[in-house]
Amino acid sequence: EAGVTQFPSHSVIEKGQTVTLRCDPISGHDNLYWYRRVMGKEIKFLLHFVKESKQDESGMPNNRFLAERTGGTYSTLKVQPAELEDSGVYFCASSRGELALTGEQFFGPGTRLTVL
Amino acid sequence: AQSVTQLDSHVSVSEGTPVLLRCNYSSSYSPSLFWYVQHPNKGLQLLLKYTSAATLVKGINGFEAEFKKSETSFHLTKPSAHMSDAAEYFCVVSDQGGSEKLVFGKGTKLTVNP
């Protein structure tokens, strides 16, 4: 079974540009999560999808971030326009069901975003 | 609100000696607690989890952790470190109040010296 995959692995852009990160969850996993680790800080929750619906987007930092999951399969996270403080590692995770039932979120390797 | 404190940002041990990575948590509900590990250029991998069953939890690769409610601690231990254990370790809490959100500690980088 393939794990969670993320693309690209690295992205370097200039301030003001747009970047789109992609996450492919494990096949059959309805729950998809985005997290972010800014340099020197802890990994923080951004949002949670169940299929194509946003269940919890309380961690999204501002309206420059847009997450989508059309069709309930892969997800994209767009940052537009990117700012310097958006630099960090963006992790995607997936799970088959609710955490209380499945007990685990499976994480991808992350996308390292650098905004210059 | 839940929070996690990992007391050491870096831990260095010699191969074959015990490992202790410390974690304290704060949670309004009965928490679920996890330890994840991240090796370089890899995703986060679940080591073990506590979800209100046995307080001593055994995980993969010889790691275990003990949930101590009175001390609000969930320290990770291993009797004998191996070179392949060198990685960053994260203590994570999720409340059982229905939230799917994981709350991470800042991580502890483990170095294993030959």
PDB file of C-alpha atoms in Angstrom:
ATOM      1  CA  GLU A   1       0.000   0.000   0.000  1.00  0.00           C
ATOM      2  CA  ALA A   2       1.468   3.337  -1.033  1.00  0.00           C
ATOM      3  CA  GLY A   3       1.843   5.917   1.686  1.00  0.00           C
ATOM      4  CA  VAL A   4       0.853   9.568   1.697  1.00  0.00           C
ATOM      5  CA  THR A   5       2.681  11.397  -1.057  1.00  0.00           C
ATOM      6  CA  GLN A   6       3.344  15.101  -1.373  1.00  0.00           C
ATOM      7  CA  PHE A   7       4.518  17.192  -4.292  1.00  0.00           C
ATOM      8  CA  PRO A   8       6.818  18.997  -4.663  1.00  0.00           C
ATOM      9  CA  SER A   9       9.334  17.964  -2.036  1.00  0.00           C
ATOM     10  CA  HIS A  10      10.895  21.403  -2.153  1.00  0.00           C
ATOM     11  CA  SER A  11       9.737  24.749  -3.488  1.00  0.00           C
ATOM     12  CA  VAL A  12      11.607  28.040  -3.553  1.00  0.00           C
ATOM     13  CA  ILE A  13       9.620  31.106  -4.576  1.00  0.00           C
ATOM     14  CA  GLU A  14       9.812  34.843  -4.205  1.00  0.00           C
ATOM     15  CA  LYS A  15       7.606  36.897  -1.964  1.00  0.00           C
ATOM     16  CA  GLY A  16       4.382  37.749  -3.721  1.00  0.00           C
ATOM     17  CA  GLN A  17       4.338  34.667  -5.923  1.00  0.00           C
ATOM     18  CA  THR A  18       1.831  31.843  -5.783  1.00  0.00           C
ATOM     19  CA  VAL A  19       2.604  28.260  -4.839  1.00  0.00           C
ATOM     20  CA  THR A  20       0.389  25.186  -4.879  1.00  0.00           C
ATOM     21  CA  LEU A  21       1.210  22.139  -2.808  1.00  0.00           C
ATOM     22  CA  ARG A  22      -0.349  18.782  -3.521  1.00  0.00           C
ATOM     23  CA  CYS A  23      -1.133  15.848  -1.265  1.00  0.00           C
ATOM     24  CA  ASP A  24      -2.247  12.377  -2.305  1.00  0.00           C
ATOM     25  CA  PRO A  25      -3.611  10.460   0.684  1.00  0.00           C
ATOM     26  CA  ILE A  26      -3.554   6.720   1.124  1.00  0.00           C
ATOM     27  CA  SER A  27      -6.217   5.170  -1.102  1.00  0.00           C
ATOM     28  CA  GLY A  28      -9.528   4.825   0.717  1.00  0.00           C
ATOM     29  CA  HIS A  29      -8.706   7.362   3.404  1.00  0.00           C
ATOM     30  CA  ASP A  30     -11.583   9.811   3.731  1.00  0.00           C
ATOM     31  CA  ASN A  31      -9.834  12.037   6.272  1.00  0.00           C
ATOM     32  CA  LEU A  32      -7.088  14.352   5.115  1.00  0.00           C
ATOM     33  CA  TYR A  33      -5.188  16.842   7.226  1.00  0.00           C
ATOM     34  CA  TRP A  34      -2.712  19.635   6.597  1.00  0.00           C
ATOM     35  CA  TYR A  35      -0.097  20.684   9.152  1.00  0.00           C
ATOM     36  CA  ARG A  36       2.777  23.150   9.021  1.00  0.00           C
ATOM     37  CA  ARG A  37       6.091  23.521  10.797  1.00  0.00           C
ATOM     38  CA  VAL A  38       7.609  26.954  10.697  1.00  0.00           C
ATOM     39  CA  MET A  39      11.346  27.058  11.437  1.00  0.00           C
ATOM     40  CA  GLY A  40      12.067  26.590  15.113  1.00  0.00           C
ATOM     41  CA  LYS A  41       8.436  26.068  16.023  1.00  0.00           C
ATOM     42  CA  GLU A  42       6.212  23.086  16.606  1.00  0.00           C
ATOM     43  CA  ILE A  43       4.143  21.359  13.942  1.00  0.00           C
ATOM     44  CA  LYS A  44       0.731  23.022  13.864  1.00  0.00           C
ATOM     45  CA  PHE A  45      -2.617  21.892  12.527  1.00  0.00           C
ATOM     46  CA  LEU A  46      -4.027  23.804   9.574  1.00  0.00           C
ATOM     47  CA  LEU A  47      -7.198  22.013   8.523  1.00  0.00           C
ATOM     48  CA  HIS A  48      -9.096  18.758   8.212  1.00  0.00           C
ATOM     49  CA  PHE A  49     -11.148  17.372   5.317  1.00  0.00           C
ATOM     50  CA  VAL A  50     -13.625  14.544   5.406  1.00  0.00           C
ATOM     51  CA  LYS A  51     -13.949  13.551   1.795  1.00  0.00           C
ATOM     52  CA  GLU A  52     -14.392  16.888  -0.011  1.00  0.00           C
ATOM     53  CA  SER A  53     -15.807  18.801   2.974  1.00  0.00           C
ATOM     54  CA  LYS A  54     -13.801  20.992   5.308  1.00  0.00           C
ATOM     55  CA  GLN A  55     -14.496  19.773   8.842  1.00  0.00           C
ATOM     56  CA  ASP A  56     -12.144  22.066  10.700  1.00  0.00           C
ATOM     57  CA  GLU A  57     -10.130  24.931   9.240  1.00  0.00           C
ATOM     58  CA  SER A  58      -9.410  26.637  12.532  1.00  0.00           C
ATOM     59  CA  GLY A  59      -5.663  26.469  11.994  1.00  0.00           C
ATOM     60  CA  MET A  60      -5.536  28.275   8.661  1.00  0.00           C
ATOM     61  CA  PRO A  61      -3.436  31.374   9.306  1.00  0.00           C
ATOM     62  CA  ASN A  62      -5.193  33.835   6.986  1.00  0.00           C
ATOM     63  CA  ASN A  63      -7.067  34.153   3.727  1.00  0.00           C
ATOM     64  CA  ARG A  64      -3.909  33.873   1.648  1.00  0.00           C
ATOM     65  CA  PHE A  65      -4.199  30.125   2.179  1.00  0.00           C
ATOM     66  CA  LEU A  66      -6.754  28.110   0.224  1.00  0.00           C
ATOM     67  CA  ALA A  67      -7.172  24.369   0.576  1.00  0.00           C
ATOM     68  CA  GLU A  68      -9.286  22.245  -1.726  1.00  0.00           C
ATOM     69  CA  ARG A  69     -10.135  18.602  -2.084  1.00  0.00           C
ATOM     70  CA  THR A  70     -12.324  18.325  -5.126  1.00  0.00           C
ATOM     71  CA  GLY A  71     -13.742  14.843  -5.566  1.00  0.00           C
ATOM     72  CA  GLY A  72     -12.538  13.788  -2.151  1.00  0.00           C
ATOM     73  CA  THR A  73      -9.249  12.354  -3.383  1.00  0.00           C
ATOM     74  CA  TYR A  74      -6.103  14.463  -3.539  1.00  0.00           C
ATOM     75  CA  SER A  75      -5.870  17.882  -1.940  1.00  0.00           C
ATOM     76  CA  THR A  76      -4.129  21.107  -2.850  1.00  0.00           C
ATOM     77  CA  LEU A  77      -2.997  23.933  -0.614  1.00  0.00           C
ATOM     78  CA  LYS A  78      -2.451  27.217  -2.405  1.00  0.00           C
ATOM     79  CA  VAL A  79      -0.627  30.168  -0.920  1.00  0.00           C
ATOM     80  CA  GLN A  80      -1.310  33.425  -2.732  1.00  0.00           C
ATOM     81  CA  PRO A  81       0.517  35.738  -2.411  1.00  0.00           C
ATOM     82  CA  ALA A  82       3.303  34.084  -0.447  1.00  0.00           C
ATOM     83  CA  GLU A  83       4.989  35.990   2.362  1.00  0.00           C
ATOM     84  CA  LEU A  84       8.336  35.393   4.050  1.00  0.00           C
ATOM     85  CA  GLU A  85       6.673  33.988   7.177  1.00  0.00           C
ATOM     86  CA  ASP A  86       5.038  31.240   5.124  1.00  0.00           C
ATOM     87  CA  SER A  87       8.374  29.453   4.852  1.00  0.00           C
ATOM     88  CA  GLY A  88       8.391  26.073   6.534  1.00  0.00           C
ATOM     89  CA  VAL A  89       7.543  22.434   6.030  1.00  0.00           C
ATOM     90  CA  TYR A  90       3.976  21.563   5.099  1.00  0.00           C
ATOM     91  CA  PHE A  91       2.842  18.095   6.080  1.00  0.00           C
ATOM     92  CA  CYS A  92      -0.165  16.206   4.874  1.00  0.00           C
ATOM     93  CA  ALA A  93      -1.707  13.286   6.740  1.00  0.00           C
ATOM     94  CA  SER A  94      -4.589  10.928   6.134  1.00  0.00           C
ATOM     95  CA  SER A  95      -6.666   8.424   8.049  1.00  0.00           C
ATOM     96  CA  ARG A  96      -9.391   5.968   7.133  1.00  0.00           C
ATOM     97  CA  GLY A  97     -11.772   7.162   9.826  1.00  0.00           C
ATOM     98  CA  GLU A  98     -11.933   9.303  12.898  1.00  0.00           C
ATOM     99  CA  LEU A  99      -8.895   9.377  15.153  1.00  0.00           C
ATOM    100  CA  ALA A 100     -10.875   7.860  18.022  1.00  0.00           C
ATOM    101  CA  LEU A 101     -11.643   4.836  15.867  1.00  0.00           C
ATOM    102  CA  THR A 102      -8.488   4.354  13.844  1.00  0.00           C
ATOM    103  CA  GLY A 103      -5.975   5.733  16.330  1.00  0.00           C
ATOM    104  CA  GLU A 104      -3.530   7.027  13.763  1.00  0.00           C
ATOM    105  CA  GLN A 105      -2.914   9.680  11.164  1.00  0.00           C
ATOM    106  CA  PHE A 106      -0.433   8.649   8.459  1.00  0.00           C
ATOM    107  CA  PHE A 107       1.936  11.410   7.444  1.00  0.00           C
ATOM    108  CA  GLY A 108       3.643  12.263   4.197  1.00  0.00           C
ATOM    109  CA  PRO A 109       7.285  13.403   3.940  1.00  0.00           C
ATOM    110  CA  GLY A 110       6.321  17.064   3.728  1.00  0.00           C
ATOM    111  CA  THR A 111       6.949  19.896   1.290  1.00  0.00           C
ATOM    112  CA  ARG A 112       9.682  22.332   2.273  1.00  0.00           C
ATOM    113  CA  LEU A 113       8.621  25.818   1.169  1.00  0.00           C
ATOM    114  CA  THR A 114      11.116  28.659   1.101  1.00  0.00           C
ATOM    115  CA  VAL A 115       9.892  32.170   0.384  1.00  0.00           C
ATOM    116  CA  LEU A 116      12.662  34.641  -0.495  1.00  0.00           C
TER     117      LEU A 116
ATOM    118  CA  ALA B   1      -6.820  23.611  25.424  1.00  0.00           C
ATOM    119  CA  GLN B   2      -4.320  20.868  24.956  1.00  0.00           C
ATOM    120  CA  SER B   3      -0.590  21.466  24.986  1.00  0.00           C
ATOM    121  CA  VAL B   4       2.570  19.424  25.013  1.00  0.00           C
ATOM    122  CA  THR B   5       5.975  20.247  26.439  1.00  0.00           C
ATOM    123  CA  GLN B   6       9.021  18.283  25.400  1.00  0.00           C
ATOM    124  CA  LEU B   7      11.562  19.084  28.031  1.00  0.00           C
ATOM    125  CA  ASP B   8      14.681  18.554  25.939  1.00  0.00           C
ATOM    126  CA  SER B   9      15.279  19.892  22.444  1.00  0.00           C
ATOM    127  CA  HIS B  10      18.364  17.677  22.022  1.00  0.00           C
ATOM    128  CA  VAL B  11      19.365  14.399  23.654  1.00  0.00           C
ATOM    129  CA  SER B  12      22.642  12.629  23.004  1.00  0.00           C
ATOM    130  CA  VAL B  13      23.337   9.032  24.057  1.00  0.00           C
ATOM    131  CA  SER B  14      25.895   6.366  23.309  1.00  0.00           C
ATOM    132  CA  GLU B  15      24.930   3.285  21.358  1.00  0.00           C
ATOM    133  CA  GLY B  16      23.750   0.563  23.719  1.00  0.00           C
ATOM    134  CA  THR B  17      22.755   2.936  26.537  1.00  0.00           C
ATOM    135  CA  PRO B  18      19.183   3.755  27.591  1.00  0.00           C
ATOM    136  CA  VAL B  19      17.115   6.462  25.961  1.00  0.00           C
ATOM    137  CA  LEU B  20      14.750   8.768  27.848  1.00  0.00           C
ATOM    138  CA  LEU B  21      12.791  11.465  26.016  1.00  0.00           C
ATOM    139  CA  ARG B  22      10.578  13.495  28.299  1.00  0.00           C
ATOM    140  CA  CYS B  23       7.094  14.792  27.607  1.00  0.00           C
ATOM    141  CA  ASN B  24       4.500  16.552  29.739  1.00  0.00           C
ATOM    142  CA  TYR B  25       1.015  17.327  28.528  1.00  0.00           C
ATOM    143  CA  SER B  26      -1.949  19.438  29.423  1.00  0.00           C
ATOM    144  CA  SER B  27      -5.445  18.451  28.368  1.00  0.00           C
ATOM    145  CA  SER B  28      -8.963  19.338  29.376  1.00  0.00           C
ATOM    146  CA  TYR B  29     -10.247  15.908  28.439  1.00  0.00           C
ATOM    147  CA  SER B  30      -8.979  12.372  28.774  1.00  0.00           C
ATOM    148  CA  PRO B  31      -6.180  12.606  26.278  1.00  0.00           C
ATOM    149  CA  SER B  32      -4.927  10.333  23.569  1.00  0.00           C
ATOM    150  CA  LEU B  33      -1.146  10.557  23.490  1.00  0.00           C
ATOM    151  CA  PHE B  34       1.250   9.603  20.747  1.00  0.00           C
ATOM    152  CA  TRP B  35       4.931   9.530  19.974  1.00  0.00           C
ATOM    153  CA  TYR B  36       5.917  10.068  16.354  1.00  0.00           C
ATOM    154  CA  VAL B  37       9.415   9.818  14.889  1.00  0.00           C
ATOM    155  CA  GLN B  38      10.828  11.546  11.834  1.00  0.00           C
ATOM    156  CA  HIS B  39      13.974  10.297  10.188  1.00  0.00           C
ATOM    157  CA  PRO B  40      15.710  12.649   7.745  1.00  0.00           C
ATOM    158  CA  ASN B  41      13.750  13.159   4.512  1.00  0.00           C
ATOM    159  CA  LYS B  42      11.009  10.825   5.695  1.00  0.00           C
ATOM    160  CA  GLY B  43       7.443  11.313   6.860  1.00  0.00           C
ATOM    161  CA  LEU B  44       6.365  11.177  10.478  1.00  0.00           C
ATOM    162  CA  GLN B  45       5.971   7.595  11.643  1.00  0.00           C
ATOM    163  CA  LEU B  46       3.860   6.533  14.602  1.00  0.00           C
ATOM    164  CA  LEU B  47       5.943   4.862  17.324  1.00  0.00           C
ATOM    165  CA  LEU B  48       3.201   4.213  19.836  1.00  0.00           C
ATOM    166  CA  LYS B  49      -0.092   5.532  21.181  1.00  0.00           C
ATOM    167  CA  TYR B  50      -2.014   5.679  24.452  1.00  0.00           C
ATOM    168  CA  THR B  51      -5.802   5.760  24.269  1.00  0.00           C
ATOM    169  CA  SER B  52      -6.958   5.030  27.872  1.00  0.00           C
ATOM    170  CA  ALA B  53      -6.179   1.337  27.942  1.00  0.00           C
ATOM    171  CA  ALA B  54      -2.969   0.048  29.558  1.00  0.00           C
ATOM    172  CA  THR B  55      -0.806   2.837  30.968  1.00  0.00           C
ATOM    173  CA  LEU B  56       2.402   1.190  29.786  1.00  0.00           C
ATOM    174  CA  VAL B  57       2.412   1.260  26.021  1.00  0.00           C
ATOM    175  CA  LYS B  58       4.801  -0.719  23.864  1.00  0.00           C
ATOM    176  CA  GLY B  59       5.655   0.522  20.408  1.00  0.00           C
ATOM    177  CA  ILE B  60       7.808  -0.367  17.468  1.00  0.00           C
ATOM    178  CA  ASN B  61      11.597  -0.781  17.533  1.00  0.00           C
ATOM    179  CA  GLY B  62      11.722  -1.503  21.254  1.00  0.00           C
ATOM    180  CA  PHE B  63      10.317   1.826  22.414  1.00  0.00           C
ATOM    181  CA  GLU B  64       7.773   2.149  25.190  1.00  0.00           C
ATOM    182  CA  ALA B  65       6.065   4.944  27.099  1.00  0.00           C
ATOM    183  CA  GLU B  66       4.216   5.154  30.374  1.00  0.00           C
ATOM    184  CA  PHE B  67       1.153   7.338  30.875  1.00  0.00           C
ATOM    185  CA  LYS B  68       1.240   8.898  34.349  1.00  0.00           C
ATOM    186  CA  LYS B  69      -1.871  10.934  34.978  1.00  0.00           C
ATOM    187  CA  SER B  70      -0.730  12.232  38.371  1.00  0.00           C
ATOM    188  CA  GLU B  71       2.418  13.653  36.775  1.00  0.00           C
ATOM    189  CA  THR B  72       0.778  14.534  33.422  1.00  0.00           C
ATOM    190  CA  SER B  73       3.717  12.811  31.764  1.00  0.00           C
ATOM    191  CA  PHE B  74       4.226  10.442  28.861  1.00  0.00           C
ATOM    192  CA  HIS B  75       7.966   9.834  28.680  1.00  0.00           C
ATOM    193  CA  LEU B  76       9.457   7.686  25.911  1.00  0.00           C
ATOM    194  CA  THR B  77      12.087   5.108  26.784  1.00  0.00           C
ATOM    195  CA  LYS B  78      14.205   2.433  25.165  1.00  0.00           C
ATOM    196  CA  PRO B  79      16.582   0.171  27.082  1.00  0.00           C
ATOM    197  CA  SER B  80      19.376   0.196  24.516  1.00  0.00           C
ATOM    198  CA  ALA B  81      19.902   2.789  21.803  1.00  0.00           C
ATOM    199  CA  HIS B  82      20.789   1.800  18.267  1.00  0.00           C
ATOM    200  CA  MET B  83      22.437   4.009  15.675  1.00  0.00           C
ATOM    201  CA  SER B  84      19.272   3.819  13.585  1.00  0.00           C
ATOM    202  CA  ASP B  85      17.308   5.510  16.399  1.00  0.00           C
ATOM    203  CA  ALA B  86      18.909   8.845  15.556  1.00  0.00           C
ATOM    204  CA  ALA B  87      15.976  11.018  14.485  1.00  0.00           C
ATOM    205  CA  GLU B  88      13.588  13.680  15.739  1.00  0.00           C
ATOM    206  CA  TYR B  89      10.841  12.553  18.096  1.00  0.00           C
ATOM    207  CA  PHE B  90       7.519  14.296  18.666  1.00  0.00           C
ATOM    208  CA  CYS B  91       5.159  13.924  21.594  1.00  0.00           C
ATOM    209  CA  VAL B  92       1.590  14.550  20.458  1.00  0.00           C
ATOM    210  CA  VAL B  93      -1.753  14.930  22.198  1.00  0.00           C
ATOM    211  CA  SER B  94      -5.284  14.744  20.914  1.00  0.00           C
ATOM    212  CA  ASP B  95      -8.238  15.228  23.185  1.00  0.00           C
ATOM    213  CA  GLN B  96     -11.019  12.687  23.106  1.00  0.00           C
ATOM    214  CA  GLY B  97     -13.640  15.372  22.913  1.00  0.00           C
ATOM    215  CA  GLY B  98     -14.102  14.748  19.216  1.00  0.00           C
ATOM    216  CA  SER B  99     -11.368  16.909  17.747  1.00  0.00           C
ATOM    217  CA  GLU B 100      -9.265  15.370  15.010  1.00  0.00           C
ATOM    218  CA  LYS B 101      -6.561  17.951  15.592  1.00  0.00           C
ATOM    219  CA  LEU B 102      -3.172  16.711  16.769  1.00  0.00           C
ATOM    220  CA  VAL B 103      -1.172  19.052  18.999  1.00  0.00           C
ATOM    221  CA  PHE B 104       2.587  18.582  18.734  1.00  0.00           C
ATOM    222  CA  GLY B 105       5.469  19.263  21.044  1.00  0.00           C
ATOM    223  CA  LYS B 106       8.475  21.078  19.614  1.00  0.00           C
ATOM    224  CA  GLY B 107      10.376  17.858  19.075  1.00  0.00           C
ATOM    225  CA  THR B 108      13.489  16.258  20.549  1.00  0.00           C
ATOM    226  CA  LYS B 109      16.458  15.483  18.320  1.00  0.00           C
ATOM    227  CA  LEU B 110      18.121  12.269  19.387  1.00  0.00           C
ATOM    228  CA  THR B 111      21.776  11.728  18.544  1.00  0.00           C
ATOM    229  CA  VAL B 112      23.284   8.285  19.016  1.00  0.00           C
ATOM    230  CA  ASN B 113      27.070   8.194  19.305  1.00  0.00           C
ATOM    231  CA  PRO B 114      29.068   5.086  18.395  1.00  0.00           C
TER     232      PRO B 114
END
